[in-house]
Structures are given as structure tokens and as C-alpha cells.
CSV table of C-alpha atoms and ligand atoms in Angstrom, one decimal:
chain,number,residue,atom,x,y,z
A,800,MET,CA,62.3,-169.6,105.5
A,801,ALA,CA,61.0,-168.6,108.9
A,802,VAL,CA,57.3,-168.0,109.1
A,803,LEU,CA,55.6,-165.8,111.7
A,804,ILE,CA,51.9,-166.3,112.2
A,805,LYS,CA,50.7,-163.0,113.7
A,806,GLY,CA,47.7,-161.7,115.5
A,807,GLY,CA,45.7,-165.0,115.8
A,808,THR,CA,44.2,-167.0,118.6
A,809,VAL,CA,46.1,-170.2,119.4
A,810,VAL,CA,43.6,-173.0,120.0
A,811,ASN,CA,45.1,-176.1,121.6
A,812,ALA,CA,43.2,-179.0,123.1
A,813,ASP,CA,43.7,-177.6,126.6
A,814,ARG,CA,43.2,-173.9,126.2
A,815,SER,CA,43.0,-170.9,123.8
A,816,PHE,CA,45.0,-167.7,124.0
A,817,ARG,CA,46.1,-164.8,121.9
A,818,ALA,CA,49.7,-165.3,120.6
A,819,ASP,CA,52.0,-165.1,117.7
A,820,VAL,CA,53.6,-168.3,116.5
A,821,LEU,CA,57.2,-168.4,115.1
A,822,CYS,CA,58.3,-171.3,113.0
A,823,GLU,CA,61.9,-171.9,112.1
A,824,ASN,CA,63.6,-174.9,110.4
A,825,GLY,CA,60.4,-177.0,110.5
A,826,THR,CA,59.8,-176.4,114.2
A,827,ILE,CA,57.7,-174.0,116.3
A,828,THR,CA,60.4,-172.0,118.1
A,829,ASP,CA,58.3,-169.5,120.0
A,830,VAL,CA,54.7,-168.9,121.0
A,831,GLY,CA,54.1,-165.5,122.6
A,832,GLU,CA,52.9,-162.0,122.5
A,833,ALA,CA,54.1,-159.5,120.0
A,834,LEU,CA,56.9,-161.6,118.5
A,835,ASP,CA,59.3,-159.9,116.1
A,836,ALA,CA,59.7,-161.4,112.6
A,837,PRO,CA,63.2,-162.5,111.9
A,838,LYS,CA,64.8,-161.0,108.8
A,839,GLY,CA,63.4,-162.4,105.6
A,840,ALA,CA,60.5,-164.2,107.4
A,841,ARG,CA,57.1,-164.7,105.8
A,842,VAL,CA,54.4,-163.1,107.9
A,843,ILE,CA,50.9,-164.5,107.9
A,844,ASP,CA,48.2,-162.1,109.2
A,845,ALA,CA,46.0,-164.4,111.3
A,846,GLY,CA,43.8,-161.6,112.7
A,847,GLY,CA,40.3,-162.9,113.4
A,848,GLN,CA,41.5,-166.5,112.8
A,849,TYR,CA,42.4,-169.5,114.9
A,850,VAL,CA,45.9,-171.1,114.9
A,851,MET,CA,45.5,-174.8,115.6
A,852,PRO,CA,47.6,-178.0,115.4
A,853,GLY,CA,47.3,-179.5,111.9
A,854,GLY,CA,44.9,-182.3,111.7
A,855,ILE,CA,46.0,-185.9,112.1
A,856,ASP,CA,44.0,-188.4,110.2
A,857,PRO,CA,44.7,-191.7,112.0
A,858,HIS,CA,43.0,-193.9,109.4
A,859,THR,CA,43.8,-193.7,105.7
A,860,HIS,CA,44.5,-196.1,102.8
A,861,MET,CA,46.4,-194.4,100.1
A,862,GLN,CA,46.9,-196.5,96.9
A,863,LEU,CA,45.7,-199.6,98.8
A,864,PRO,CA,45.5,-202.8,96.7
A,865,PHE,CA,42.0,-204.0,97.7
A,866,MET,CA,39.2,-206.2,96.2
A,867,GLY,CA,40.9,-206.7,92.9
A,868,THR,CA,41.9,-203.0,92.3
A,869,VAL,CA,44.0,-200.3,93.8
A,870,ALA,CA,42.7,-197.2,95.6
A,871,SER,CA,42.8,-194.2,93.2
A,872,GLU,CA,44.3,-191.8,95.7
A,873,ASP,CA,48.1,-192.2,96.1
A,874,PHE,CA,50.3,-191.0,98.9
A,875,GLU,CA,51.3,-187.8,97.0
A,876,SER,CA,47.8,-186.7,95.9
A,877,GLY,CA,46.2,-187.9,99.2
A,878,THR,CA,48.5,-186.1,101.5
A,879,ALA,CA,48.2,-183.0,99.3
A,880,ALA,CA,44.4,-183.1,99.5
A,881,GLY,CA,44.8,-183.4,103.3
A,882,LEU,CA,46.9,-180.3,103.4
A,883,ALA,CA,44.3,-178.4,101.5
A,884,GLY,CA,41.8,-179.1,104.3
A,885,GLY,CA,44.2,-178.6,107.2
A,886,THR,CA,45.3,-182.2,107.8
A,887,THR,CA,49.1,-182.4,108.1
A,888,MET,CA,49.6,-186.0,109.0
A,889,ILE,CA,48.2,-189.4,108.2
A,890,ILE,CA,48.5,-192.8,109.8
A,891,ASP,CA,48.1,-195.2,107.0
A,892,PHE,CA,48.1,-199.0,107.1
A,893,VAL,CA,50.6,-201.7,105.9
A,894,ILE,CA,48.3,-204.6,104.9
A,895,PRO,CA,50.2,-207.7,104.0
A,896,ASN,CA,48.4,-210.4,102.0
A,897,PRO,CA,47.9,-213.6,104.0
A,898,GLN,CA,51.2,-215.5,103.9
A,899,GLN,CA,53.1,-212.5,102.7
A,900,ASP,CA,56.3,-211.7,104.6
A,901,ILE,CA,55.4,-208.8,106.9
A,902,MET,CA,58.7,-207.0,106.5
A,903,GLU,CA,58.4,-207.2,102.7
A,904,ALA,CA,55.0,-205.6,102.9
A,905,TYR,CA,56.2,-202.9,105.3
A,906,HIS,CA,59.1,-202.0,103.0
A,907,GLN,CA,56.7,-201.9,100.0
A,908,TRP,CA,54.4,-199.4,101.7
A,909,ARG,CA,57.4,-197.3,102.9
A,910,GLU,CA,58.5,-197.1,99.2
A,911,TRP,CA,55.0,-196.2,98.0
A,912,ALA,CA,54.8,-193.5,100.7
A,913,GLU,CA,58.1,-191.8,99.8
A,914,LYS,CA,56.3,-189.4,97.5
A,915,SER,CA,54.1,-188.1,100.3
A,916,VAL,CA,53.9,-184.3,100.7
A,917,ALA,CA,53.0,-184.4,104.4
A,918,ASP,CA,54.2,-186.5,107.3
A,919,TYR,CA,53.0,-190.1,107.7
A,920,THR,CA,53.4,-193.2,109.7
A,921,PHE,CA,51.9,-196.7,109.6
A,922,HIS,CA,49.8,-199.1,111.6
A,923,VAL,CA,50.8,-202.6,110.5
A,924,ALA,CA,48.0,-205.2,109.9
A,925,ILE,CA,48.4,-208.7,111.2
A,926,THR,CA,46.5,-210.8,108.6
A,927,TRP,CA,48.0,-214.2,109.3
A,928,TRP,CA,50.2,-215.9,111.9
A,929,ASP,CA,53.4,-217.9,112.2
A,930,GLU,CA,56.7,-217.5,113.9
A,931,THR,CA,58.0,-215.1,111.3
A,932,VAL,CA,55.1,-212.8,112.1
A,933,HIS,CA,55.8,-213.1,115.8
A,934,ALA,CA,59.5,-212.1,115.0
A,935,ALA,CA,58.5,-209.3,112.6
A,936,MET,CA,56.4,-207.6,115.2
A,937,GLU,CA,59.4,-207.2,117.4
A,938,THR,CA,61.5,-205.9,114.5
A,939,LEU,CA,58.8,-203.3,113.6
A,940,VAL,CA,58.5,-202.0,117.2
A,941,ARG,CA,62.2,-202.1,118.0
A,942,ASP,CA,63.8,-200.9,114.7
A,943,TYR,CA,61.0,-199.0,112.8
A,944,GLY,CA,58.9,-197.1,115.3
A,945,VAL,CA,55.7,-199.0,114.8
A,946,ASN,CA,53.6,-199.1,118.0
A,947,SER,CA,50.2,-200.2,116.6
A,948,PHE,CA,49.0,-203.4,115.0
A,949,LYS,CA,45.7,-203.6,113.1
A,950,HIS,CA,43.3,-206.6,112.9
A,951,PHE,CA,40.5,-206.9,110.3
A,952,MET,CA,37.8,-209.0,112.0
A,953,ALA,CA,35.9,-208.8,108.6
A,954,TYR,CA,36.8,-209.7,105.0
A,955,LYS,CA,36.6,-213.5,105.3
A,956,GLY,CA,38.7,-215.3,102.7
A,957,ALA,CA,41.0,-212.3,102.4
A,958,ILE,CA,42.6,-210.4,105.3
A,959,MET,CA,40.3,-211.4,108.1
A,960,ALA,CA,41.9,-212.1,111.5
A,961,ASP,CA,40.1,-215.0,113.3
A,962,ASP,CA,40.2,-215.3,117.1
A,963,GLU,CA,43.4,-217.4,117.0
A,964,ILE,CA,45.2,-214.6,115.2
A,965,LEU,CA,43.8,-212.0,117.5
A,966,VAL,CA,44.9,-213.9,120.6
A,967,ASN,CA,48.4,-214.5,119.2
A,968,SER,CA,48.9,-211.0,118.0
A,969,PHE,CA,47.4,-209.3,121.1
A,970,THR,CA,49.7,-211.5,123.3
A,971,ARG,CA,52.7,-210.4,121.3
A,972,ALA,CA,51.7,-206.8,121.4
A,973,VAL,CA,51.7,-206.9,125.2
A,974,GLU,CA,55.2,-208.3,125.2
A,975,LEU,CA,56.3,-205.5,122.9
A,976,GLY,CA,54.5,-202.6,124.5
A,977,ALA,CA,52.3,-201.9,121.5
A,978,ILE,CA,48.6,-201.0,121.1
A,979,VAL,CA,46.2,-203.2,119.1
A,980,THR,CA,43.5,-201.9,116.8
A,981,VAL,CA,40.6,-203.6,115.2
A,982,HIS,CA,38.1,-203.2,112.4
A,983,ALA,CA,35.2,-204.7,114.3
A,984,GLU,CA,32.7,-206.6,112.2
A,985,ASN,CA,32.0,-210.3,112.5
A,986,GLY,CA,33.4,-211.6,109.2
A,987,GLU,CA,31.6,-215.0,109.4
A,988,LEU,CA,28.2,-213.3,109.9
A,989,VAL,CA,28.9,-210.8,107.0
A,990,PHE,CA,29.8,-213.7,104.7
A,991,ARG,CA,26.6,-215.6,105.6
A,992,LEU,CA,24.4,-212.6,105.3
A,993,GLN,CA,25.9,-211.6,102.0
A,994,LYS,CA,25.2,-215.0,100.6
A,995,GLU,CA,21.6,-215.1,101.9
A,996,ILE,CA,20.9,-211.6,100.6
A,997,PHE,CA,22.4,-212.2,97.2
A,998,GLU,CA,20.5,-215.5,96.8
A,999,ARG,CA,17.3,-213.7,97.6
A,1000,GLY,CA,17.9,-211.7,94.5
A,1001,ILE,CA,19.2,-208.5,96.1
A,1002,THR,CA,22.3,-207.9,94.0
A,1003,GLY,CA,22.6,-204.1,94.1
A,1004,PRO,CA,24.3,-201.8,96.5
A,1005,GLU,CA,21.3,-201.8,98.8
A,1006,GLY,CA,22.4,-205.3,99.8
A,1007,HIS,CA,25.6,-203.9,101.3
A,1008,PRO,CA,24.2,-202.4,104.5
A,1009,LEU,CA,21.7,-205.3,104.8
A,1010,SER,CA,24.6,-207.7,105.0
A,1011,ARG,CA,26.4,-205.7,107.7
A,1012,PRO,CA,23.8,-204.7,110.3
A,1013,PRO,CA,24.9,-203.0,113.5
A,1014,GLU,CA,24.7,-206.2,115.6
A,1015,VAL,CA,27.5,-207.6,113.5
A,1016,GLU,CA,29.7,-204.7,114.5
A,1017,GLY,CA,28.6,-204.7,118.1
A,1018,GLU,CA,29.5,-208.4,118.4
A,1019,ALA,CA,33.0,-208.0,117.1
A,1020,ALA,CA,33.6,-204.8,119.2
A,1021,ASN,CA,32.6,-206.7,122.3
A,1022,ARG,CA,34.7,-209.7,121.4
A,1023,ALA,CA,37.8,-207.7,120.7
A,1024,ILE,CA,37.2,-205.8,124.0
A,1025,ARG,CA,36.9,-208.9,126.0
A,1026,ILE,CA,39.9,-210.6,124.4
A,1027,ALA,CA,41.9,-207.4,125.1
A,1028,GLU,CA,40.7,-207.4,128.6
A,1029,VAL,CA,41.8,-210.9,129.3
A,1030,LEU,CA,45.2,-210.3,127.6
A,1031,LYS,CA,45.6,-206.9,129.2
A,1032,VAL,CA,46.4,-204.9,126.1
A,1033,PRO,CA,45.2,-201.4,125.2
A,1034,LEU,CA,42.7,-201.5,122.3
A,1035,TYR,CA,41.7,-199.0,119.7
A,1036,ILE,CA,38.5,-199.7,117.7
A,1037,VAL,CA,38.5,-198.0,114.3
A,1038,HIS,CA,35.5,-196.5,112.4
A,1039,ASN,CA,32.7,-197.1,115.0
A,1040,SER,CA,29.5,-196.6,113.1
A,1041,CYS,CA,26.8,-197.6,115.4
A,1042,ARG,CA,25.3,-197.4,118.9
A,1043,GLN,CA,26.2,-201.1,119.6
A,1044,SER,CA,29.9,-200.7,119.3
A,1045,LEU,CA,29.8,-197.4,121.1
A,1046,GLU,CA,28.0,-199.0,124.0
A,1047,ALA,CA,30.6,-201.8,124.1
A,1048,ILE,CA,33.4,-199.2,124.3
A,1049,THR,CA,31.5,-197.1,126.9
A,1050,ARG,CA,30.9,-200.1,129.1
A,1051,ALA,CA,34.5,-201.2,128.9
A,1052,ARG,CA,35.8,-197.7,129.7
A,1053,ASN,CA,33.4,-197.5,132.7
A,1054,GLU,CA,34.9,-200.7,133.9
A,1055,GLY,CA,38.3,-199.1,133.8
A,1056,GLN,CA,39.6,-200.8,130.6
A,1057,ARG,CA,41.8,-198.8,128.3
A,1058,VAL,CA,39.7,-198.9,125.1
A,1059,PHE,CA,39.7,-196.1,122.6
A,1060,GLY,CA,37.2,-195.4,119.8
A,1061,GLU,CA,37.4,-193.7,116.5
A,1062,VAL,CA,34.6,-192.3,114.4
A,1063,LEU,CA,34.6,-191.2,110.8
A,1064,ALA,CA,33.4,-187.9,109.6
A,1065,GLY,CA,31.3,-189.8,107.1
A,1066,HIS,CA,29.6,-191.9,109.7
A,1067,LEU,CA,28.7,-188.8,111.6
A,1068,LEU,CA,27.2,-187.0,108.6
A,1069,VAL,CA,26.1,-189.4,105.9
A,1070,ASP,CA,23.1,-191.6,106.5
A,1071,ASP,CA,22.1,-194.9,105.0
A,1072,SER,CA,19.5,-193.4,102.5
A,1073,VAL,CA,22.5,-193.2,100.1
A,1074,TYR,CA,22.2,-197.0,99.5
A,1075,ARG,CA,18.6,-196.6,98.2
A,1076,ASP,CA,19.6,-194.2,95.4
A,1077,ARG,CA,18.4,-195.6,92.1
A,1078,ASP,CA,21.6,-194.6,90.4
A,1079,PHE,CA,24.1,-197.4,90.9
A,1080,ASP,CA,27.0,-195.1,90.7
A,1081,VAL,CA,25.7,-192.9,93.5
A,1082,ALA,CA,24.9,-195.8,95.8
A,1083,ALA,CA,28.1,-197.7,95.0
A,1084,ALA,CA,30.2,-194.6,95.6
A,1085,HIS,CA,29.0,-194.9,99.2
A,1086,VAL,CA,29.8,-198.6,99.7
A,1087,MET,CA,32.2,-198.8,102.6
A,1088,SER,CA,32.5,-201.0,105.7
A,1089,PRO,CA,31.0,-200.6,108.1
A,1090,PRO,CA,28.2,-198.9,106.1
A,1091,PHE,CA,26.6,-195.6,106.7
A,1092,ARG,CA,23.8,-195.9,109.3
A,1093,SER,CA,20.5,-194.4,110.2
A,1094,ARG,CA,20.1,-191.0,112.0
A,1095,GLU,CA,19.7,-192.8,115.3
A,1096,HIS,CA,23.2,-194.2,115.1
A,1097,GLN,CA,24.6,-190.8,113.9
A,1098,ASP,CA,23.1,-189.1,117.0
A,1099,ALA,CA,24.6,-191.8,119.2
A,1100,LEU,CA,28.1,-191.2,117.6
A,1101,TRP,CA,27.9,-187.5,118.2
A,1102,ARG,CA,27.1,-188.1,121.8
A,1103,GLY,CA,30.0,-190.6,122.0
A,1104,LEU,CA,32.3,-187.9,120.7
A,1105,GLN,CA,30.9,-185.3,123.1
A,1106,SER,CA,31.1,-187.6,126.1
A,1107,GLY,CA,34.7,-188.5,125.4
A,1108,ASN,CA,33.9,-192.2,124.9
A,1109,LEU,CA,35.0,-191.7,121.2
A,1110,GLN,CA,38.3,-189.9,121.1
A,1111,THR,CA,39.3,-189.5,117.5
A,1112,THR,CA,37.9,-188.6,114.2
A,1113,ALA,CA,39.2,-190.1,110.9
A,1114,THR,CA,38.2,-190.6,107.3
A,1115,ASP,CA,39.2,-194.2,106.4
A,1116,HIS,CA,40.2,-192.3,103.1
A,1117,CYS,CA,40.1,-195.2,100.6
A,1118,CYS,CA,39.0,-193.9,97.2
A,1119,PHE,CA,37.6,-195.8,94.3
A,1120,CYS,CA,36.3,-194.2,91.1
A,1121,ALA,CA,33.1,-195.1,89.3
A,1122,ASP,CA,34.8,-197.4,86.9
A,1123,GLN,CA,36.3,-199.3,89.8
A,1124,LYS,CA,33.0,-199.5,91.7
A,1125,ALA,CA,31.4,-200.9,88.5
A,1126,ALA,CA,33.1,-204.2,89.2
A,1127,GLY,CA,30.1,-204.9,91.5
A,1128,ARG,CA,27.4,-203.8,89.2
A,1129,ASP,CA,25.8,-207.2,89.2
A,1130,ASP,CA,26.9,-208.3,92.7
A,1131,PHE,CA,27.2,-205.8,95.6
A,1132,ARG,CA,29.8,-208.1,97.2
A,1133,ARG,CA,32.3,-207.1,94.5
A,1134,ILE,CA,32.0,-203.3,94.9
A,1135,PRO,CA,35.4,-202.2,96.2
A,1136,ASN,CA,34.7,-201.0,99.8
A,1137,GLY,CA,35.9,-197.5,100.5
A,1138,THR,CA,35.1,-193.8,100.4
A,1139,GLY,CA,37.2,-190.6,100.7
A,1140,GLY,CA,37.1,-187.5,102.8
A,1141,ILE,CA,40.6,-186.5,104.0
A,1142,GLU,CA,40.2,-183.0,102.5
A,1143,ASN,CA,36.9,-182.3,104.2
A,1144,ARG,CA,37.2,-183.9,107.6
A,1145,MET,CA,38.2,-180.7,109.5
A,1146,GLU,CA,35.7,-178.4,107.8
A,1147,VAL,CA,32.7,-180.7,108.2
A,1148,LEU,CA,33.5,-181.4,111.8
A,1149,TRP,CA,34.0,-177.7,112.5
A,1150,HIS,CA,30.8,-176.8,110.8
A,1151,HIS,CA,28.6,-179.6,112.3
A,1152,GLY,CA,30.6,-179.8,115.6
A,1153,VAL,CA,31.7,-176.3,116.6
A,1154,GLY,CA,29.1,-174.5,114.5
A,1155,THR,CA,26.3,-176.3,116.2
A,1156,GLY,CA,27.7,-176.2,119.7
A,1157,ARG,CA,28.2,-179.9,120.0
A,1158,LEU,CA,32.0,-179.3,120.4
A,1159,THR,CA,34.0,-176.5,121.8
A,1160,MET,CA,37.0,-175.3,119.7
A,1161,ASN,CA,39.3,-177.1,122.1
A,1162,GLU,CA,37.4,-180.3,121.8
A,1163,PHE,CA,37.6,-179.9,118.1
A,1164,VAL,CA,41.4,-179.8,118.3
A,1165,ALA,CA,41.3,-182.8,120.6
A,1166,VAL,CA,39.3,-185.0,118.3
A,1167,THR,CA,40.9,-183.9,115.1
A,1168,SER,CA,44.5,-183.9,116.2
A,1169,THR,CA,45.7,-184.0,119.8
A,1170,ASN,CA,43.9,-187.2,121.0
A,1171,ALA,CA,45.3,-189.2,118.0
A,1172,ALA,CA,48.8,-187.8,118.8
A,1173,GLN,CA,48.5,-188.9,122.4
A,1174,ILE,CA,46.9,-192.3,121.8
A,1175,PHE,CA,49.6,-193.2,119.2
A,1176,ASN,CA,52.5,-191.7,121.0
A,1177,LEU,CA,53.2,-188.7,118.7
A,1178,TYR,CA,52.5,-186.1,121.3
A,1179,PRO,CA,53.7,-183.3,121.8
A,1180,ARG,CA,55.8,-183.4,118.6
A,1181,LYS,CA,52.3,-183.5,116.8
A,1182,GLY,CA,49.0,-182.3,118.1
A,1183,SER,CA,50.1,-179.2,119.8
A,1184,VAL,CA,51.0,-175.6,119.0
A,1185,SER,CA,53.8,-175.1,121.4
A,1186,ALA,CA,57.6,-174.4,121.3
A,1187,GLY,CA,59.5,-177.5,120.3
A,1188,ALA,CA,56.6,-179.1,118.3
A,1189,ASP,CA,56.7,-179.7,114.6
A,1190,ALA,CA,55.4,-176.7,112.7
A,1191,ASP,CA,52.4,-178.5,111.4
A,1192,ILE,CA,49.7,-175.9,111.8
A,1193,VAL,CA,46.4,-174.9,110.3
A,1194,VAL,CA,45.3,-171.2,110.3
A,1195,TRP,CA,41.5,-171.4,110.5
A,1196,ASP,CA,39.2,-168.8,109.1
A,1197,PRO,CA,35.9,-169.3,111.0
A,1198,GLU,CA,34.0,-166.9,108.7
A,1199,ALA,CA,35.0,-168.4,105.3
A,1200,THR,CA,32.4,-170.5,103.6
A,1201,LYS,CA,32.5,-173.0,100.9
A,1202,THR,CA,30.4,-175.7,99.1
A,1203,ILE,CA,32.1,-179.1,99.0
A,1204,SER,CA,32.2,-180.7,95.6
A,1205,ALA,CA,34.1,-183.3,93.6
A,1206,LYS,CA,34.3,-180.7,90.9
A,1207,THR,CA,36.6,-178.6,93.0
A,1208,HIS,CA,38.2,-180.9,95.5
A,1209,HIS,CA,41.8,-182.0,95.3
A,1210,GLN,CA,41.1,-185.6,96.1
A,1211,LYS,CA,41.8,-188.1,93.2
A,1212,VAL,CA,38.3,-189.5,93.1
A,1213,ASP,CA,35.3,-188.6,91.0
A,1214,THR,CA,32.8,-188.3,93.8
A,1215,ASN,CA,32.6,-186.7,97.2
A,1216,ILE,CA,30.5,-188.2,100.0
A,1217,PHE,CA,29.8,-184.6,101.3
A,1218,GLU,CA,28.8,-183.3,97.8
A,1219,GLY,CA,26.9,-180.1,98.0
A,1220,MET,CA,27.4,-179.6,101.7
A,1221,GLN,CA,27.9,-175.9,102.6
A,1222,VAL,CA,30.3,-175.3,105.4
A,1223,LYS,CA,31.4,-172.2,107.4
A,1224,GLY,CA,35.0,-172.4,108.7
A,1225,THR,CA,37.9,-173.6,106.5
A,1226,ALA,CA,41.7,-173.7,106.4
A,1227,SER,CA,43.1,-170.4,105.1
A,1228,HIS,CA,46.7,-171.5,105.5
A,1229,THR,CA,48.3,-174.8,106.3
A,1230,LEU,CA,51.9,-175.2,107.3
A,1231,SER,CA,53.7,-178.6,107.0
A,1232,ALA,CA,57.1,-178.8,108.7
A,1233,GLY,CA,57.2,-175.0,108.8
A,1234,ARG,CA,56.5,-174.5,105.0
A,1235,VAL,CA,53.3,-172.7,103.9
A,1236,VAL,CA,51.8,-175.4,101.7
A,1237,TRP,CA,48.2,-174.1,101.4
A,1238,ALA,CA,47.3,-170.4,101.1
A,1239,ASP,CA,44.9,-168.3,99.0
A,1240,GLY,CA,43.2,-171.5,97.9
A,1241,LYS,CA,46.3,-172.9,96.3
A,1242,LEU,CA,48.6,-175.8,97.1
A,1243,ASP,CA,52.4,-175.4,97.0
A,1244,VAL,CA,53.7,-178.8,97.9
A,1245,GLU,CA,56.9,-180.7,97.3
A,1246,ARG,CA,56.8,-184.3,96.3
A,1247,GLY,CA,58.6,-186.4,98.9
A,1248,ALA,CA,58.7,-183.6,101.5
A,1249,GLY,CA,56.7,-185.7,103.9
A,1250,ARG,CA,58.7,-187.6,106.5
A,1251,TYR,CA,58.1,-191.0,108.0
A,1252,VAL,CA,57.5,-190.5,111.7
A,1253,GLU,CA,58.6,-193.2,114.2
A,1254,ARG,CA,56.4,-193.9,117.2
A,1255,PRO,CA,57.9,-195.5,120.3
A,1256,ALA,CA,56.2,-198.2,122.2
A,1257,PHE,CA,54.1,-197.4,125.2
A,1258,ALA,CA,55.9,-197.5,128.5
A,1259,SER,CA,53.1,-195.6,130.2
A,1260,TYR,CA,50.1,-197.8,129.3
A,1261,TYR,CA,52.0,-200.9,130.3
A,1262,ASP,CA,53.4,-199.5,133.6
A,1263,ALA,CA,49.8,-198.6,134.5
A,1264,LEU,CA,48.5,-202.1,133.5
A,1265,ARG,CA,51.3,-203.8,135.6
A,1266,ARG,CA,50.4,-201.7,138.6
A,1267,GLN,CA,46.7,-202.5,138.1
A,1268,ALA,CA,47.6,-206.2,137.9
A,1269,ARG,CA,49.6,-206.1,141.1
A,1270,ARG,CA,46.7,-204.4,142.9
A,1271,ALA,CA,44.4,-207.3,141.8
A,1272,GLU,CA,46.8,-210.0,143.1
A,1273,PRO,CA,45.4,-211.8,146.1
A,1274,THR,CA,47.0,-210.7,149.4
A,1275,ALA,CA,48.6,-213.3,151.8
A,1276,VAL,CA,45.4,-213.4,154.0
A,1277,GLN,CA,43.1,-213.9,151.0
A,1278,ARG,CA,45.3,-216.7,149.8
F,1876,URP,O1,35.3,-199.9,103.4
F,1876,URP,C1,36.4,-199.6,103.9
F,1876,URP,N1,36.4,-199.2,105.1
F,1876,URP,N2,37.5,-199.8,103.1
F,1876,URP,C2,38.8,-199.7,103.6
F,1876,URP,C3,39.3,-200.9,104.4
F,1876,URP,C4,38.7,-200.9,105.8
F,1876,URP,O2,37.9,-201.7,106.1
F,1876,URP,O3,39.1,-200.0,106.5
F,1877,ZN,ZN1,38.0,-201.1,108.2
F,1878,ZN,ZN1,40.3,-198.6,106.9
């Protein structure tokens, strides 16, 4: 059924303007003034509201097998929760076990994701290295539309990528025209600090942030940046939580390196006092890596977002319920790492970003949708309200208020890291591929309606890098 969104203000990353938006067969077919509704079309009155590209969460882990358990949120419930908050696409992660065939893991994740109710795509993690991995990377880029490879610099003894893996994988990514991404924490240092802290008798969740100080993150961010610089590969650093990693990114960008940074809504808005809660369940519910930090780091992250040195916002949505977190009751190292947030990212960023004047509405669209679409080569199919784009749209009511709570959220997890937060500005309607899937506070989703989205490799980054390398070549006279 066609849908006409009437009377709203379209807000894209580059500009805002009054226009109606017509959606037909899953696509935006017209954006213009006083559009007529085709016969039988559903008309949404968007008077006083903003019509924006649906959010893209570039970092989620639905039903991830991790630390001896499986994340409670699956692809169906997680994408549905996203739609309830205006997020219409996720980029999740295929994470092979060390020695597991990469293609086998990839197909396993594709099968798990078939029940998604919104569009999705995958970064693929490189957790080990041999010739089969080298070959699989090409297959993934060439035949399956994967253009980003992830490296966990933490989680020693599990999925950690050491420098040898980073160098091999980054080198291969250059050959294939892909972008590399890292979770930047020095896994050796974390391992050492965890042991020391545990042996000192600190066994509770308060040990988690002590074992992962900002320096550990700053070191890894710098190392990944310098390896990427030498190998000439574009780099995206996920979930920057502290001033140290932001400074590393800022320095590299000022030097002309193509480095991108992501920040989580949680790292912007939740501080490290949560780990000092006397209730194990409360503190453990916030155990994620890198941990939540002090106000000083939060302020730095907001400035990073405002200055454009951080380009995207995500959630790292990776949910574990209290009974799963309880695995680490006597040893913080065993608490499954991860927190949720996909349903709330847009509204908390609107409230604390646009509502406080830290972000313009256009910047809000950039950091919640358009920048991710551009960095991961989804644009303008995603991240734009324009004719020809997918009809993934959020109609935003800037006057609506709500109090966030695990009691009312749609996320399949028993806590909410934004519990009790009051926000002004929420999604009144969400469209996914042209269907109204969220309206009047109700979801109307279809299991399996989400599509896998292919992302071509990056001709443009690599053309630029080649031209830059040619410019740096010594001239005949210098030689
Ligand atoms: O604690 C986290 N972030 N869990 C999910 C895995 C990861 O490191 O992104
Ligand atoms: Zn991570
Ligand atoms: Zn993650």
C-alpha cells in the first residue's frame, strides 16, 4: 500500500524543508510540496513533526553466542525494538570462533537473521588467520556484499586479534577495497589487570572498570591507527568511550588519515558510578566493554561528536538478563559483557543532543543515520529522505514525552541502562521498506520482512589513497 506522509518538515543531514513524502513499493517515489495521495494510499498527518531517515545502528549483536551464553535479544525482537524507537536498519557482526570456517559462520548468522523485521547487514570479524581466511575475505567482498571487517583487540584467549592478525587482515582489506574496524582495548593489559585485581580480592562488578582503564583503550586505538596508516587502509573504531581514543582519532584525522569513530549512546549518557551500586544485579547489568566512564570522558565524547571527529552513534546492543549476568557473581571476569539500547538511541540522543543545543537536527540525522550510511557504503539507498531511497523513515514528534523503562520497552532484556530517563521527542511513526511498522505506540511487524543489504567495496576511498600515495612518491630530482 502506498503511504503519503503529509505536512511535515523533512530533515536530512544537509538541510531541512517543508515537503510531503510519497512511498510506493518500498521506495520513496516523490518528495515535494502538496503531493496528492494515490488511490487507496494511507495518509500520515505529520503536521508539526519531522520526517527523517530511519536510524541506522551500525553496531549490534543480536543472539550473539558470547562468554558461555547467548545474547537474549534475537534478530526478530531486536529489530522490532529498533523500529519502535525509529531505527530501521542494523549492522550486526558475524563473529567466527577461532579456527571456525569463516564462510560457515557467515551462513550461520545469515540464517539466524532471516527472521529480522527490519533491514540488516553484517561486518565480519577476523578472529584468526590462515589461507582459508585470506580466501574467504575475497568471497565475502565479491559475492556477498561485505565491505567491512572487524577486529577485537581485546578478549584474550577467545576472539582477540593480535598484531599479526591485524596486519594480515588489514593488508587483505586493502587488496579487496574494504574498510577495517576495531574494538580498541589492549587485551594483554586487560588480562593482566583482571588477574591482579581479582587476586587483590576485588571480585565484584567494580573490578570490571578497574581492569579496563582508558589508557588501555587509548593504546589500542593508537596502535590500530598506526598500523592502518602504514598499510594505507581506512579504519573505523567502534565504541570509543574515552578522551584517550578520541584524541588518537582526532590526531590522525588532523594528519589527513581516513579514520572514523563511533560512540555509543550509553557512553555519552551513563557514567561509571553504576559499577559502585551495592546491588550486584544493577552493577552487573552495566558490565560492558569498554566500560562506562566518568563525566570528564562523557564531556569529551560529546565534544567529539560536535566537532565531527566522531561521526556515528550506535548501541552495541548485546543483551544479557540478570540470570545470565549471575554467572559472574563471584568473579567479575565471568559476567557476560554487553548492554542494550537499540530502542532508545534516537530519543536519548535527540533529548540530550538536540534538546540541549549540542546538535542541530541535521547533525542529529548525520550521526544517527547518514554518516553510517556513507561510511559503510549504503548511501543514498539508506540515510536519506529523497526520491529513489528506501522508504525507511521515522516521523518524529518533538513534543512527545516519555519515561524510559524496562517495564515498557520492547527489548528482550530485563533491565534498561536508561531506566527512568525522561525524554522529549520520540518516534510517532516508523516506516520500514514503505510499511508503517510503528504507529500509535504499537508495532505492526512481519517476521522475516527485513532484507539482507549488500554493501559494495570502496572504490572512492582507495582511489583517493592511491592518488595520495602517488603524490608522496619522490620526484626524479629528489631521487
Ligand atoms: O561488552 C560488549 N561490548 N559486548 C559485546 C561485544 C563487544 O565487545 O562489542
Ligand atoms: Zn566491542
Ligand atoms: Zn560490539
